[in-house]
mmCIF file of C-alpha atoms in Angstrom:
data_model
loop_
_atom_site.group_PDB
_atom_site.id
_atom_site.type_symbol
_atom_site.label_atom_id
_atom_site.label_comp_id
_atom_site.label_asym_id
_atom_site.label_seq_id
_atom_site.Cartn_x
_atom_site.Cartn_y
_atom_site.Cartn_z
ATOM 1 C CA UNK A 338 -44.205 -44.106 34.077
ATOM 2 C CA UNK A 339 -44.070 -46.396 37.082
ATOM 3 C CA UNK A 340 -46.638 -47.857 39.463
ATOM 4 C CA UNK A 341 -45.437 -47.667 43.030
ATOM 5 C CA UNK A 342 -46.511 -50.055 45.736
ATOM 6 C CA UNK A 343 -49.299 -52.507 45.880
ATOM 7 C CA UNK A 344 -52.169 -50.133 46.156
ATOM 8 C CA UNK A 345 -51.759 -47.852 43.150
ATOM 9 C CA UNK A 346 -54.067 -49.501 40.638
ATOM 10 C CA UNK A 347 -53.538 -47.091 37.739
ATOM 11 C CA UNK A 348 -50.610 -45.956 35.652
ATOM 12 C CA UNK A 349 -50.666 -43.202 33.047
ATOM 13 C CA UNK A 350 -47.774 -43.164 30.601
ATOM 14 C CA UNK A 351 -46.847 -41.067 27.594
ATOM 15 C CA UNK A 352 -46.697 -42.920 24.305
ATOM 16 C CA UNK A 353 -43.121 -43.876 23.573
ATOM 17 C CA UNK A 354 -42.026 -43.822 27.205
ATOM 18 C CA UNK A 355 -41.133 -46.943 29.149
ATOM 19 C CA UNK A 356 -43.644 -48.375 31.647
ATOM 20 C CA UNK A 357 -42.886 -50.199 34.855
ATOM 21 C CA UNK A 358 -45.647 -52.137 36.586
ATOM 22 C CA UNK A 359 -44.946 -53.491 40.047
ATOM 23 C CA UNK A 360 -46.407 -56.405 41.914
ATOM 24 C CA UNK A 361 -45.757 -57.858 45.340
ATOM 25 C CA UNK A 362 -46.610 -61.523 45.696
ATOM 26 C CA UNK A 363 -47.656 -63.189 48.890
ATOM 27 C CA UNK A 364 -46.434 -66.775 48.891
ATOM 28 C CA UNK A 365 -42.735 -67.341 49.426
ATOM 29 C CA UNK A 366 -43.215 -70.898 48.130
ATOM 30 C CA UNK A 367 -44.400 -69.695 44.714
ATOM 31 C CA UNK A 368 -42.034 -70.784 41.987
ATOM 32 C CA UNK A 369 -43.673 -69.686 38.770
ATOM 33 C CA UNK A 370 -44.860 -66.197 37.913
ATOM 34 C CA UNK A 371 -46.754 -64.855 34.948
ATOM 35 C CA UNK A 372 -47.809 -61.464 33.669
ATOM 36 C CA UNK A 373 -51.136 -61.228 31.902
ATOM 37 C CA UNK A 374 -52.714 -58.386 29.940
ATOM 38 C CA UNK A 375 -56.486 -58.027 29.944
ATOM 39 C CA UNK A 376 -58.281 -55.703 27.568
ATOM 40 C CA UNK A 377 -61.839 -54.627 28.218
ATOM 41 C CA UNK A 378 -64.310 -57.426 27.611
ATOM 42 C CA UNK A 379 -61.637 -60.029 26.933
ATOM 43 C CA UNK A 380 -59.854 -62.803 28.757
ATOM 44 C CA UNK A 381 -56.330 -62.465 30.132
ATOM 45 C CA UNK A 382 -53.594 -62.751 27.536
ATOM 46 C CA UNK A 383 -50.224 -64.261 28.434
ATOM 47 C CA UNK A 384 -47.343 -61.782 28.186
ATOM 48 C CA UNK A 385 -44.314 -63.351 29.792
ATOM 49 C CA UNK A 386 -43.402 -65.757 32.561
ATOM 50 C CA UNK A 387 -40.471 -66.444 34.825
ATOM 51 C CA UNK A 388 -39.435 -69.288 37.104
ATOM 52 C CA UNK A 389 -38.062 -68.696 40.576
ATOM 53 C CA UNK A 390 -34.585 -69.864 39.567
ATOM 54 C CA UNK A 391 -34.261 -66.771 37.380
ATOM 55 C CA UNK A 392 -34.263 -63.075 38.232
ATOM 56 C CA UNK A 393 -34.770 -61.601 34.772
ATOM 57 C CA UNK A 394 -36.348 -62.621 31.543
ATOM 58 C CA UNK A 395 -36.810 -60.656 28.347
ATOM 59 C CA UNK A 396 -39.358 -60.868 25.622
ATOM 60 C CA UNK A 397 -40.300 -58.617 22.753
ATOM 61 C CA UNK A 398 -40.488 -55.114 24.275
ATOM 62 C CA UNK A 399 -41.126 -56.607 27.713
ATOM 63 C CA UNK A 400 -38.869 -57.574 30.593
ATOM 64 C CA UNK A 401 -39.866 -59.287 33.824
ATOM 65 C CA UNK A 402 -37.756 -58.887 36.939
ATOM 66 C CA UNK A 403 -38.091 -61.110 39.996
ATOM 67 C CA UNK A 404 -36.746 -60.271 43.434
ATOM 68 C CA UNK A 405 -37.386 -63.227 45.679
ATOM 69 C CA UNK A 406 -35.821 -61.577 48.698
ATOM 70 C CA UNK A 407 -38.596 -59.010 48.907
ATOM 71 C CA UNK A 408 -41.183 -61.034 46.980
ATOM 72 C CA UNK A 409 -41.460 -58.460 44.234
ATOM 73 C CA UNK A 410 -42.170 -58.808 40.538
ATOM 74 C CA UNK A 411 -42.078 -56.111 37.913
ATOM 75 C CA UNK A 412 -42.977 -55.811 34.243
ATOM 76 C CA UNK A 413 -41.187 -53.320 32.087
ATOM 77 C CA UNK A 414 -42.671 -52.334 28.756
ATOM 78 C CA UNK A 415 -40.369 -50.498 26.386
ATOM 79 C CA UNK A 416 -41.623 -47.755 24.079
ATOM 80 C CA UNK A 417 -45.225 -47.998 25.290
ATOM 81 C CA UNK A 418 -47.825 -47.909 22.527
ATOM 82 C CA UNK A 419 -51.568 -47.097 22.563
ATOM 83 C CA UNK A 420 -52.283 -50.818 22.136
ATOM 84 C CA UNK A 421 -50.618 -51.447 25.495
ATOM 85 C CA UNK A 422 -53.536 -49.773 27.286
ATOM 86 C CA UNK A 423 -55.101 -52.531 29.372
ATOM 87 C CA UNK A 424 -55.217 -53.991 32.876
ATOM 88 C CA UNK A 425 -52.084 -55.921 33.775
ATOM 89 C CA UNK A 426 -52.139 -58.742 36.297
ATOM 90 C CA UNK A 427 -49.316 -60.610 37.900
ATOM 91 C CA UNK A 428 -50.033 -64.196 38.855
ATOM 92 C CA UNK A 429 -48.122 -66.662 41.003
ATOM 93 C CA UNK A 430 -48.380 -70.372 41.527
ATOM 94 C CA UNK A 431 -46.799 -73.057 43.626
ATOM 95 C CA UNK A 432 -48.100 -76.089 41.838
ATOM 96 C CA UNK A 433 -48.063 -74.812 38.250
ATOM 97 C CA UNK A 434 -51.823 -74.769 37.828
ATOM 98 C CA UNK A 435 -53.592 -72.847 40.557
ATOM 99 C CA UNK A 436 -52.832 -69.306 39.520
ATOM 100 C CA UNK A 437 -53.247 -66.634 42.184
ATOM 101 C CA UNK A 438 -53.822 -63.247 40.610
ATOM 102 C CA UNK A 439 -53.025 -59.822 42.001
ATOM 103 C CA UNK A 440 -55.556 -56.985 41.876
ATOM 104 C CA UNK A 441 -54.276 -55.582 38.604
ATOM 105 C CA UNK A 442 -52.896 -52.267 37.367
ATOM 106 C CA UNK A 443 -54.745 -50.239 34.755
ATOM 107 C CA UNK A 444 -52.329 -48.767 32.255
ATOM 108 C CA UNK A 445 -53.461 -45.804 30.148
ATOM 109 C CA UNK A 446 -51.249 -44.618 27.327
ATOM 110 C CA UNK A 447 -51.452 -40.915 26.484
ATOM 111 C CA UNK A 448 -50.974 -39.925 22.876
ATOM 112 C CA UNK B 972 -55.773 -72.317 15.453
ATOM 113 C CA UNK B 973 -58.950 -71.763 17.396
ATOM 114 C CA UNK B 974 -58.361 -70.532 20.883
ATOM 115 C CA UNK B 975 -60.315 -71.379 23.982
ATOM 116 C CA UNK B 976 -64.001 -70.964 23.245
ATOM 117 C CA UNK B 977 -66.626 -70.065 25.798
ATOM 118 C CA UNK B 978 -70.336 -69.700 25.401
ATOM 119 C CA UNK B 979 -72.496 -67.943 25.955
ATOM 120 C CA UNK B 980 -70.530 -64.701 26.155
ATOM 121 C CA UNK B 981 -73.295 -63.034 28.153
ATOM 122 C CA UNK B 982 -75.886 -64.783 30.281
ATOM 123 C CA UNK B 983 -78.723 -63.256 32.234
ATOM 124 C CA UNK B 984 -80.486 -65.309 34.851
ATOM 125 C CA UNK B 985 -83.106 -64.533 37.458
ATOM 126 C CA UNK B 986 -82.492 -65.471 41.058
ATOM 127 C CA UNK B 987 -83.159 -69.147 41.593
ATOM 128 C CA UNK B 988 -82.516 -70.211 38.004
ATOM 129 C CA UNK B 989 -79.667 -72.366 36.811
ATOM 130 C CA UNK B 990 -76.697 -71.148 34.805
ATOM 131 C CA UNK B 991 -74.649 -73.394 32.511
ATOM 132 C CA UNK B 992 -71.377 -72.110 31.174
ATOM 133 C CA UNK B 993 -69.483 -73.992 28.483
ATOM 134 C CA UNK B 994 -65.815 -74.114 27.646
ATOM 135 C CA UNK B 995 -64.063 -75.807 24.745
ATOM 136 C CA UNK B 996 -60.313 -75.978 25.295
ATOM 137 C CA UNK B 997 -57.723 -75.367 22.639
ATOM 138 C CA UNK B 998 -57.118 -78.245 20.308
ATOM 139 C CA UNK B 999 -54.864 -80.793 21.924
ATOM 140 C CA UNK B 1000 -55.306 -79.410 25.435
ATOM 141 C CA UNK B 1001 -56.667 -81.836 27.985
ATOM 142 C CA UNK B 1002 -56.509 -79.612 31.087
ATOM 143 C CA UNK B 1003 -59.195 -77.080 31.875
ATOM 144 C CA UNK B 1004 -59.385 -74.472 34.610
ATOM 145 C CA UNK B 1005 -62.219 -72.213 35.676
ATOM 146 C CA UNK B 1006 -61.729 -68.831 37.285
ATOM 147 C CA UNK B 1007 -64.165 -66.181 38.519
ATOM 148 C CA UNK B 1008 -63.567 -62.458 38.282
ATOM 149 C CA UNK B 1009 -65.590 -59.935 40.238
ATOM 150 C CA UNK B 1010 -65.611 -56.297 39.018
ATOM 151 C CA UNK B 1011 -62.349 -54.471 39.676
ATOM 152 C CA UNK B 1012 -60.674 -57.626 40.983
ATOM 153 C CA UNK B 1013 -58.231 -60.264 39.798
ATOM 154 C CA UNK B 1014 -59.275 -63.740 38.795
ATOM 155 C CA UNK B 1015 -59.879 -66.322 41.518
ATOM 156 C CA UNK B 1016 -59.218 -69.990 40.887
ATOM 157 C CA UNK B 1017 -62.243 -72.248 41.130
ATOM 158 C CA UNK B 1018 -61.497 -75.672 39.739
ATOM 159 C CA UNK B 1019 -59.013 -77.712 37.667
ATOM 160 C CA UNK B 1020 -60.213 -80.609 35.558
ATOM 161 C CA UNK B 1021 -58.799 -83.174 33.240
ATOM 162 C CA UNK B 1022 -60.926 -85.359 31.015
ATOM 163 C CA UNK B 1023 -63.519 -87.062 33.265
ATOM 164 C CA UNK B 1024 -61.636 -86.064 36.419
ATOM 165 C CA UNK B 1025 -61.789 -83.211 38.882
ATOM 166 C CA UNK B 1026 -58.225 -82.656 40.013
ATOM 167 C CA UNK B 1027 -58.641 -79.684 42.354
ATOM 168 C CA UNK B 1028 -61.896 -78.000 43.283
ATOM 169 C CA UNK B 1029 -60.591 -76.117 46.283
ATOM 170 C CA UNK B 1030 -61.827 -72.789 44.918
ATOM 171 C CA UNK B 1031 -65.370 -73.907 44.277
ATOM 172 C CA UNK B 1032 -68.154 -72.882 46.660
ATOM 173 C CA UNK B 1033 -69.337 -75.997 48.483
ATOM 174 C CA UNK B 1034 -72.941 -75.580 47.442
ATOM 175 C CA UNK B 1035 -74.713 -74.884 44.155
ATOM 176 C CA UNK B 1036 -71.551 -74.998 42.011
ATOM 177 C CA UNK B 1037 -70.343 -77.992 40.053
ATOM 178 C CA UNK B 1038 -68.025 -78.604 37.125
ATOM 179 C CA UNK B 1039 -67.404 -81.407 34.709
ATOM 180 C CA UNK B 1040 -65.199 -82.188 31.740
ATOM 181 C CA UNK B 1041 -66.646 -85.210 29.998
ATOM 182 C CA UNK B 1042 -64.793 -87.512 27.647
ATOM 183 C CA UNK B 1043 -66.586 -85.904 24.745
ATOM 184 C CA UNK B 1044 -67.744 -82.322 24.552
ATOM 185 C CA UNK B 1045 -66.980 -79.114 26.372
ATOM 186 C CA UNK B 1046 -66.332 -78.529 30.013
ATOM 187 C CA UNK B 1047 -69.406 -77.276 31.885
ATOM 188 C CA UNK B 1048 -69.573 -75.023 34.927
ATOM 189 C CA UNK B 1049 -73.018 -75.279 36.448
ATOM 190 C CA UNK B 1050 -74.476 -72.918 39.015
ATOM 191 C CA UNK B 1051 -77.760 -73.908 40.531
ATOM 192 C CA UNK B 1052 -80.226 -71.532 42.143
ATOM 193 C CA UNK B 1053 -78.215 -68.468 41.247
ATOM 194 C CA UNK B 1054 -78.056 -65.481 43.580
ATOM 195 C CA UNK B 1055 -77.046 -61.889 42.862
ATOM 196 C CA UNK B 1056 -73.609 -62.521 44.347
ATOM 197 C CA UNK B 1057 -72.914 -64.994 41.530
ATOM 198 C CA UNK B 1058 -72.835 -62.112 39.049
ATOM 199 C CA UNK B 1059 -69.303 -62.077 37.676
ATOM 200 C CA UNK B 1060 -67.171 -62.933 34.671
ATOM 201 C CA UNK B 1061 -66.286 -66.599 34.506
ATOM 202 C CA UNK B 1062 -63.156 -67.486 32.589
ATOM 203 C CA UNK B 1063 -61.995 -70.823 31.347
ATOM 204 C CA UNK B 1064 -58.372 -71.604 30.563
ATOM 205 C CA UNK B 1065 -56.716 -74.642 29.062
ATOM 206 C CA UNK B 1066 -53.207 -75.948 29.002
ATOM 207 C CA UNK B 1067 -51.064 -78.682 27.594
ATOM 208 C CA UNK B 1068 -49.096 -80.928 29.902
ATOM 209 C CA UNK B 1069 -46.469 -83.324 28.748
ATOM 210 C CA UNK B 1070 -44.804 -85.496 31.342
ATOM 211 C CA UNK B 1071 -43.814 -83.324 34.260
ATOM 212 C CA UNK B 1072 -43.955 -80.059 32.344
ATOM 213 C CA UNK B 1073 -47.070 -77.906 32.582
ATOM 214 C CA UNK B 1074 -47.406 -75.275 29.961
ATOM 215 C CA UNK B 1075 -48.983 -71.870 30.099
ATOM 216 C CA UNK B 1076 -52.720 -71.428 30.516
ATOM 217 C CA UNK B 1077 -54.590 -69.873 27.608
ATOM 218 C CA UNK B 1078 -57.748 -68.052 28.560
ATOM 219 C CA UNK B 1079 -61.051 -67.827 26.776
ATOM 220 C CA UNK B 1080 -63.036 -64.592 26.367
ATOM 221 C CA UNK B 1081 -65.188 -65.322 29.410
ATOM 222 C CA UNK B 1082 -68.907 -65.551 30.140
ATOM 223 C CA UNK B 1083 -70.409 -62.566 31.871
ATOM 224 C CA UNK B 1084 -73.179 -63.740 34.142
ATOM 225 C CA UNK B 1085 -75.719 -61.258 35.399
ATOM 226 C CA UNK B 1086 -78.260 -62.339 37.986
ATOM 227 C CA UNK B 1087 -81.325 -60.131 38.234
#
């Protein structure tokens, strides 16, 4: 499953499929980007980050891609599991501390 | 390892009362950040503090809101004379900084403030 564009806040994906969550950031001066996962009633949980001098970074089951030309960030989750159901936020920062969060994408995993 | 702790988890206040939200950073972290999250929205930066210093409060409303991080004890976000528009989830994060490197922010579970 894939979220398309800025204004599609939900993504439904079949368990086992790959998920792609997209995010467009606003500040061309941003140099550090982070993906957070937020489950209901909890605080954001760090997933993966990337600096502007990179265009791809991989973690366990997750990959972040950065396209500075079009100011676009994506998070790919491999083999999506029920525990991946949550709201996903991208965040950007220029000065390493003032995080600016996007609106979030709600991911629902279908069994 | 205890994570970032916030209390209370839920707080109900009547209009005009004061709300005090507490945040204990992770062990060894000396940088604290407060964010506010309205329903269906992302988090908005409010303030960044180090021990006994406010570093950046550019996201704080000019009136009724204040924050501190004393030498001893938790960081406190204080909202005086609360109004219904203050109802939100308030999250605290902490980080470790060594030299010029700033490390990732770890978030607490949040305090959900409801103003009636």
